[in-house]
PDB file of N, CA and C in Angstrom:
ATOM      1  N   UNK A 193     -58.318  50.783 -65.796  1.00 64.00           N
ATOM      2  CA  UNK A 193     -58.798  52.143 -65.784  1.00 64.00           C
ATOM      3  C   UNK A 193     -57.702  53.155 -66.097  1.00 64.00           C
ATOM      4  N   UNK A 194     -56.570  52.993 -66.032  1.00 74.00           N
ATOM      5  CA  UNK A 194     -55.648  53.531 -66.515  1.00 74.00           C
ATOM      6  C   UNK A 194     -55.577  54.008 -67.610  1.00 74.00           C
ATOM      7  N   UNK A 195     -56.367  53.686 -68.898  1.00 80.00           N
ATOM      8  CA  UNK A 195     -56.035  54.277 -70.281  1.00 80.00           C
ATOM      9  C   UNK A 195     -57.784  54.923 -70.034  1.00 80.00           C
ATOM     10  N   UNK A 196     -58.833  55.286 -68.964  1.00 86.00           N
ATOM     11  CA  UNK A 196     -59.751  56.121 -68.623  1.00 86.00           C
ATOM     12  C   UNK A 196     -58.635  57.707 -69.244  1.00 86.00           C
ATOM     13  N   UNK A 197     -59.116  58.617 -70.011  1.00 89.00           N
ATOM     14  CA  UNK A 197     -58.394  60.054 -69.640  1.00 89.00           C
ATOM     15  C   UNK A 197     -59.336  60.917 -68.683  1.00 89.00           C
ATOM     16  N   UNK A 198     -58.689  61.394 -67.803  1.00 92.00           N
ATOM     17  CA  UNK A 198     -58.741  61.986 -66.827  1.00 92.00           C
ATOM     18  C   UNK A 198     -58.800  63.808 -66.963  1.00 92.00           C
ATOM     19  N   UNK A 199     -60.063  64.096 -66.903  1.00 94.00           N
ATOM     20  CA  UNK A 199     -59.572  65.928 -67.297  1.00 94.00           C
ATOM     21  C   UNK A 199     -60.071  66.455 -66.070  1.00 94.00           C
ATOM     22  N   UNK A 200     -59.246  67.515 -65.109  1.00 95.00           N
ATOM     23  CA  UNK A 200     -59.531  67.888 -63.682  1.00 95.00           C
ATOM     24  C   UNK A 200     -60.161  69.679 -64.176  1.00 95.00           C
ATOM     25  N   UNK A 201     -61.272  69.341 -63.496  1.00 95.00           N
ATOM     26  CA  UNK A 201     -62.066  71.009 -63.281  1.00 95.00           C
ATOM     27  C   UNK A 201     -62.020  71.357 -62.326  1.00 95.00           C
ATOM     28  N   UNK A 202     -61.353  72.576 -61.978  1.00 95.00           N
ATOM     29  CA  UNK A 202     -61.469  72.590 -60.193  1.00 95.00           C
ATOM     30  C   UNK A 202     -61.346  74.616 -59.658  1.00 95.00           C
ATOM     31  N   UNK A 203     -61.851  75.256 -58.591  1.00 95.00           N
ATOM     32  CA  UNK A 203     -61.630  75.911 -58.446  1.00 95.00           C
ATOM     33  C   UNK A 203     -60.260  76.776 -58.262  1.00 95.00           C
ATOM     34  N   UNK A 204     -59.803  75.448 -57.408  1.00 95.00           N
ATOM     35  CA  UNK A 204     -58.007  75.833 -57.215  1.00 95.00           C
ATOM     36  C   UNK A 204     -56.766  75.669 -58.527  1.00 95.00           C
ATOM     37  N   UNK A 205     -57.003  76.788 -58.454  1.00 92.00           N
ATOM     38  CA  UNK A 205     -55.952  77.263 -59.402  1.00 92.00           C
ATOM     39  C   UNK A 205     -54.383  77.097 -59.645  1.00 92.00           C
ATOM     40  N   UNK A 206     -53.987  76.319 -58.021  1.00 95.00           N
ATOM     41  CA  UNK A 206     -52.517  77.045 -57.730  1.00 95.00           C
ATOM     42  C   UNK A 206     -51.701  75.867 -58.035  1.00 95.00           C
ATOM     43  N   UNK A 207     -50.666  76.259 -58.788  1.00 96.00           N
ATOM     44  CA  UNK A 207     -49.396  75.484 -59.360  1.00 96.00           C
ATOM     45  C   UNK A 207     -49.228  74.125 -58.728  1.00 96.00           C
ATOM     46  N   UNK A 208     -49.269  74.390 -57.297  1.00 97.00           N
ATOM     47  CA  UNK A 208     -48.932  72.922 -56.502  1.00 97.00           C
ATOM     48  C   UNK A 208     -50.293  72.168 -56.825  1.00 97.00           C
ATOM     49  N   UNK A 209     -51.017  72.669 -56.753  1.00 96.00           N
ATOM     50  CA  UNK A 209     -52.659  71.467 -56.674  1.00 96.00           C
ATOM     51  C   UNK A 209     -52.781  70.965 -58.662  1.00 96.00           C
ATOM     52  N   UNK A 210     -52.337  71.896 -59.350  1.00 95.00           N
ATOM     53  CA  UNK A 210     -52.069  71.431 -60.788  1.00 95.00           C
ATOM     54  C   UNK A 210     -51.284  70.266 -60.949  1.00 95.00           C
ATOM     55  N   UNK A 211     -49.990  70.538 -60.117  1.00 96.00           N
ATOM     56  CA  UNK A 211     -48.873  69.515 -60.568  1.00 96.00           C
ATOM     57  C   UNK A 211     -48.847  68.374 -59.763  1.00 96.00           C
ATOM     58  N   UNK A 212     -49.716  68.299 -58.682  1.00 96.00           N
ATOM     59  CA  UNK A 212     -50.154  67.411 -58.095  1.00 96.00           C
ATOM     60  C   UNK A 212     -50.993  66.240 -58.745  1.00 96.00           C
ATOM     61  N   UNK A 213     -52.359  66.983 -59.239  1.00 95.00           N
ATOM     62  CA  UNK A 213     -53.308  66.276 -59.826  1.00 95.00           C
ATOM     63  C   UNK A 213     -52.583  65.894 -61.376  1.00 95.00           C
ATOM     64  N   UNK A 214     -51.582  66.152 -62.085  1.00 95.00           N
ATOM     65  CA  UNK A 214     -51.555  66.043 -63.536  1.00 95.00           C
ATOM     66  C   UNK A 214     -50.523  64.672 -62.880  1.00 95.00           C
ATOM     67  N   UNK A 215     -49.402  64.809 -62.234  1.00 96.00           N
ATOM     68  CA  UNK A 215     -48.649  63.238 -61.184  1.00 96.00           C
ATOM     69  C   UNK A 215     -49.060  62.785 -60.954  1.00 96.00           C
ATOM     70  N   UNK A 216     -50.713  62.630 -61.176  1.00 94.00           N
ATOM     71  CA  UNK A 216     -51.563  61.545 -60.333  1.00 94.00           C
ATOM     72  C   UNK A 216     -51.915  60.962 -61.580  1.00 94.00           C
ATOM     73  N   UNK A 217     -52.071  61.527 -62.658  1.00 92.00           N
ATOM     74  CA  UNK A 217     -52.656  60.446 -63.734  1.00 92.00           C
ATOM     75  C   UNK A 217     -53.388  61.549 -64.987  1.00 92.00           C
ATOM     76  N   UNK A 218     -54.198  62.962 -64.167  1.00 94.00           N
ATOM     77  CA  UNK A 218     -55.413  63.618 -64.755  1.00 94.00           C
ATOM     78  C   UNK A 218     -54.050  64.221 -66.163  1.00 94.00           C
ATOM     79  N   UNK A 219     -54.925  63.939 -67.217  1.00 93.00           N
ATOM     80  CA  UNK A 219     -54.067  64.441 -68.695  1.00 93.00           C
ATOM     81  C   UNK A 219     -54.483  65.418 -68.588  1.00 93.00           C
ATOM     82  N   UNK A 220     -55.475  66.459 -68.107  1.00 94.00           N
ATOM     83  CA  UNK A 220     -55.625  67.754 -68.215  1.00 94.00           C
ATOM     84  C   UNK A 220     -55.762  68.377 -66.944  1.00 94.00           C
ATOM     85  N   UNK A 221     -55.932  70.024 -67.092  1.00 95.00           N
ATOM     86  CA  UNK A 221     -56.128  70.386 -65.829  1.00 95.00           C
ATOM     87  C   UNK A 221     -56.965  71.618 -66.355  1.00 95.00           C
ATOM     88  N   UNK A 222     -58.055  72.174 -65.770  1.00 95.00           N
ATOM     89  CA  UNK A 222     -58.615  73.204 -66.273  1.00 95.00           C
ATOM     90  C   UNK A 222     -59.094  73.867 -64.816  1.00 95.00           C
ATOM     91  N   UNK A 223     -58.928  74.970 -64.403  1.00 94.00           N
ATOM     92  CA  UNK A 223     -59.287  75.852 -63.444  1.00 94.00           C
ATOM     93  C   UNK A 223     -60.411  76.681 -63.886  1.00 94.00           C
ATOM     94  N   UNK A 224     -61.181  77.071 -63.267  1.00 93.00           N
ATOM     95  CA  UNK A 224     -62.589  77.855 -63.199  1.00 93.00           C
ATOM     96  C   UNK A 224     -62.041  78.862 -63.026  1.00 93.00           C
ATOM     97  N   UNK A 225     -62.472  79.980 -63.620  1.00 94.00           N
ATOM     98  CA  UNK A 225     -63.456  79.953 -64.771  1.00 94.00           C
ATOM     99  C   UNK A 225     -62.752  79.483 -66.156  1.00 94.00           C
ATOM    100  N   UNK A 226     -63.322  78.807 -66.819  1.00 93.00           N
ATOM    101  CA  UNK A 226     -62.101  78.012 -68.130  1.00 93.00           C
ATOM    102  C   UNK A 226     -62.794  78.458 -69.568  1.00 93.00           C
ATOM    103  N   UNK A 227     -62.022  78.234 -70.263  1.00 95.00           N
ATOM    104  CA  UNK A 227     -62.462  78.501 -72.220  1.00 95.00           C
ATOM    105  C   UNK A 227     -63.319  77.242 -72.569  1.00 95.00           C
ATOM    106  N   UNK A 228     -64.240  77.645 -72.453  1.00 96.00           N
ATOM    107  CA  UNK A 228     -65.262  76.062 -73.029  1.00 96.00           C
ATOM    108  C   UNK A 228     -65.239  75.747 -74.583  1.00 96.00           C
ATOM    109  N   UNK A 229     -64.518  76.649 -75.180  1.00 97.00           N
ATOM    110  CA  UNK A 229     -64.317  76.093 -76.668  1.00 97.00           C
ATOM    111  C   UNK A 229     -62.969  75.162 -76.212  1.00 97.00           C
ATOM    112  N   UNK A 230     -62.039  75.789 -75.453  1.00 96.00           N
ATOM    113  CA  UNK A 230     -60.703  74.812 -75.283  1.00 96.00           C
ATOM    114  C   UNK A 230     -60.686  73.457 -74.602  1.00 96.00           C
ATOM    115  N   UNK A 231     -61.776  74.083 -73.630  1.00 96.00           N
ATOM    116  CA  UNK A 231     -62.682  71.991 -72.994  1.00 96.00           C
ATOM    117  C   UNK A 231     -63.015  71.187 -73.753  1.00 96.00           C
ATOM    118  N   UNK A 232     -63.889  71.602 -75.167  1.00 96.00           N
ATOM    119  CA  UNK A 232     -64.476  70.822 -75.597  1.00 96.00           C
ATOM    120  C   UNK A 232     -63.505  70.027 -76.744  1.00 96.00           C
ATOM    121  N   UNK A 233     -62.317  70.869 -76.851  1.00 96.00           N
ATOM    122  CA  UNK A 233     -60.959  70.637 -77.866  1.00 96.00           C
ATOM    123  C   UNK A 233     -60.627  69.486 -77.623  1.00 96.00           C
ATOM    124  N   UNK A 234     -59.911  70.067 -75.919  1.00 94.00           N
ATOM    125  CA  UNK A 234     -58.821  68.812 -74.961  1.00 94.00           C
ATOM    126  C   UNK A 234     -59.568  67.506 -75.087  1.00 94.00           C
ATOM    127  N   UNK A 235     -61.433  67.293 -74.503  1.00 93.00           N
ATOM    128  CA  UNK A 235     -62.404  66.416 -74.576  1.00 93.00           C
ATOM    129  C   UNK A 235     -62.012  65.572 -75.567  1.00 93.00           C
ATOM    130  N   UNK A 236     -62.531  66.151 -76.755  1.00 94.00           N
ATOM    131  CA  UNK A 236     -62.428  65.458 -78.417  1.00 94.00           C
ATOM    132  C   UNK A 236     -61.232  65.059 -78.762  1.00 94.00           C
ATOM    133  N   UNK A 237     -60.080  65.779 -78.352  1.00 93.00           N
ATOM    134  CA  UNK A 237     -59.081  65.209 -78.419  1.00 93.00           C
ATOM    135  C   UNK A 237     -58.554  63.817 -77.571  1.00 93.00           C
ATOM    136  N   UNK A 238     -58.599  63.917 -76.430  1.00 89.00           N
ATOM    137  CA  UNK A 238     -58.752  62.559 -75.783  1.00 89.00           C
ATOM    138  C   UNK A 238     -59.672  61.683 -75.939  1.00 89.00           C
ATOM    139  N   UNK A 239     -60.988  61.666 -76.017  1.00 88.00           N
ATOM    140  CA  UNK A 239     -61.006  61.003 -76.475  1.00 88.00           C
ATOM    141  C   UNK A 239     -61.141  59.874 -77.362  1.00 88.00           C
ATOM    142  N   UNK A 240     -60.760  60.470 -78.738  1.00 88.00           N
ATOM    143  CA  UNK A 240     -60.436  60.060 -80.138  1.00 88.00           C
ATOM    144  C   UNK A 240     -58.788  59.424 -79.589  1.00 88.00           C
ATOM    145  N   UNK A 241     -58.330  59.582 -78.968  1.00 84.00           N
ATOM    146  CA  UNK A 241     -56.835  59.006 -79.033  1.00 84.00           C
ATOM    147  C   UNK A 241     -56.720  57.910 -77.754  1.00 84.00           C
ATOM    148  N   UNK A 242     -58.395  57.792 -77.270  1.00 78.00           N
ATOM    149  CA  UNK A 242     -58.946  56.770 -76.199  1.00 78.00           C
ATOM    150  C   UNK A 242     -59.210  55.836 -77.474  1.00 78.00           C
ATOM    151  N   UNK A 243     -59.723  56.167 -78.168  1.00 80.00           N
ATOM    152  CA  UNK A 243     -60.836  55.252 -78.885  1.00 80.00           C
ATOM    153  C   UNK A 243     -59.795  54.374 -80.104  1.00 80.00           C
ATOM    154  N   UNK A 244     -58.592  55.299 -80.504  1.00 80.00           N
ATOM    155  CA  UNK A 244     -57.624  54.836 -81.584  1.00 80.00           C
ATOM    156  C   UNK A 244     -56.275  54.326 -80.788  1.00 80.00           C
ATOM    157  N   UNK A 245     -56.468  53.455 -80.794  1.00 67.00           N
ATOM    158  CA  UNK A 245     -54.763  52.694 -79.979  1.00 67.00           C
ATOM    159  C   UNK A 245     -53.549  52.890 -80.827  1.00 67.00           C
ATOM    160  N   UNK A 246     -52.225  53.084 -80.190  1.00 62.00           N
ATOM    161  CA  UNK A 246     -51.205  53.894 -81.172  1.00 62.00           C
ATOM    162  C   UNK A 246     -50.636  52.948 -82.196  1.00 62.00           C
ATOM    163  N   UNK A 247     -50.986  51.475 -81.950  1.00 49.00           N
ATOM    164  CA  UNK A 247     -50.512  50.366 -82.382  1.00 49.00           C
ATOM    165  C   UNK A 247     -51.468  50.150 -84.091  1.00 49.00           C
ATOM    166  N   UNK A 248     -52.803  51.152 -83.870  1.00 48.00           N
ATOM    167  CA  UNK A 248     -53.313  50.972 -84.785  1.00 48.00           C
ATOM    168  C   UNK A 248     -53.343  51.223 -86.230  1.00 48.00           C
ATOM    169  N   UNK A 249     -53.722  50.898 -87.292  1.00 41.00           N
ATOM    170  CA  UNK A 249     -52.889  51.011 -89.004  1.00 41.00           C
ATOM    171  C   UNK A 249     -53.548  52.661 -89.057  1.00 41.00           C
ATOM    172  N   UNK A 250     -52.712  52.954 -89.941  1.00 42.00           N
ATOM    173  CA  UNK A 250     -52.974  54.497 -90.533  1.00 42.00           C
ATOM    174  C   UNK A 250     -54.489  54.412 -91.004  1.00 42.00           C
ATOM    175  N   UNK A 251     -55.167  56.012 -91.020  1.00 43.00           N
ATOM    176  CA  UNK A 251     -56.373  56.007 -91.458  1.00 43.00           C
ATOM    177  C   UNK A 251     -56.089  55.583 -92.946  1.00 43.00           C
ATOM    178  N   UNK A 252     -57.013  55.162 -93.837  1.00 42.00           N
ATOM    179  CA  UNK A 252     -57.071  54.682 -95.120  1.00 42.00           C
ATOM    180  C   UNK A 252     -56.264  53.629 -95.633  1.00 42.00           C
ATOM    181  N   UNK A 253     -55.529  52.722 -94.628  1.00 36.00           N
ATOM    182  CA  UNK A 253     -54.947  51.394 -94.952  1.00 36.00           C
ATOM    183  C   UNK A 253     -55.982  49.957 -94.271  1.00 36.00           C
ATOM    184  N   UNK A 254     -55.927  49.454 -95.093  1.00 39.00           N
ATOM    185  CA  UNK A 254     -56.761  47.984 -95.100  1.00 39.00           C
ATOM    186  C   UNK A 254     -55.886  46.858 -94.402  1.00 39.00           C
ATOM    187  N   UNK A 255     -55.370  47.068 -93.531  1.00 39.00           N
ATOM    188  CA  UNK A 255     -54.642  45.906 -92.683  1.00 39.00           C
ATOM    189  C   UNK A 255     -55.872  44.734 -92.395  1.00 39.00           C
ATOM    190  N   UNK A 256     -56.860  44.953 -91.834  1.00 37.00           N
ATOM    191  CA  UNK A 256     -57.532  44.141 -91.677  1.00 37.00           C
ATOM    192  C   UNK A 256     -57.941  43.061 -92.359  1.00 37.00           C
ATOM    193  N   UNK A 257     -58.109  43.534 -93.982  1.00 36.00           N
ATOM    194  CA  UNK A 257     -58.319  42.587 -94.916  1.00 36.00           C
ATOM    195  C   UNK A 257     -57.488  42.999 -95.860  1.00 36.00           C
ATOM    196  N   UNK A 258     -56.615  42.077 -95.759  1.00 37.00           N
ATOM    197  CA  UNK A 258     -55.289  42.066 -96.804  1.00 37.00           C
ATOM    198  C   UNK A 258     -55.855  41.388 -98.007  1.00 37.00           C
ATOM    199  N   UNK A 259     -55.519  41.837 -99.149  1.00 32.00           N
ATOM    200  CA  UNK A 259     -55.713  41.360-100.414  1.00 32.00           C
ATOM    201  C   UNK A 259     -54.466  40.448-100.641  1.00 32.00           C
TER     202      UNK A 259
END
């Protein structure tokens, strides 16, 4: 569950409860009231980089089937 990304929504706002929860694992942190265009960014961004492992070939190379 470890490579799960983790995005925290939470009322508490304050520096310590941020840097708490982001040391625990959560890749994001978003406090209420938040930018829901910037949620839906961080979202898509994780996870597309859940779904693509870093080990994996560049977009538009054919590793798989080598000629």
């Amino acid at each position: 569950t470890a490579d799960i990304p983790v995005i925290v929504v939470s009322a508490d706002a304050t520096p310590r409860q941020r840097e708490k929860l982001l040391a625990q694992g959560a890749r994001h942190y978003f406090a209420k009231p938040f930018n829901i265009t910037q949620f839906r960014q961080i979202t898509d961004e994780l996870l597309h980089a859940a779904s693509c492992p870093t080990n994996e070939a560049e977009p538009g190379s054919n590793d798989r089937n080598p000629t």
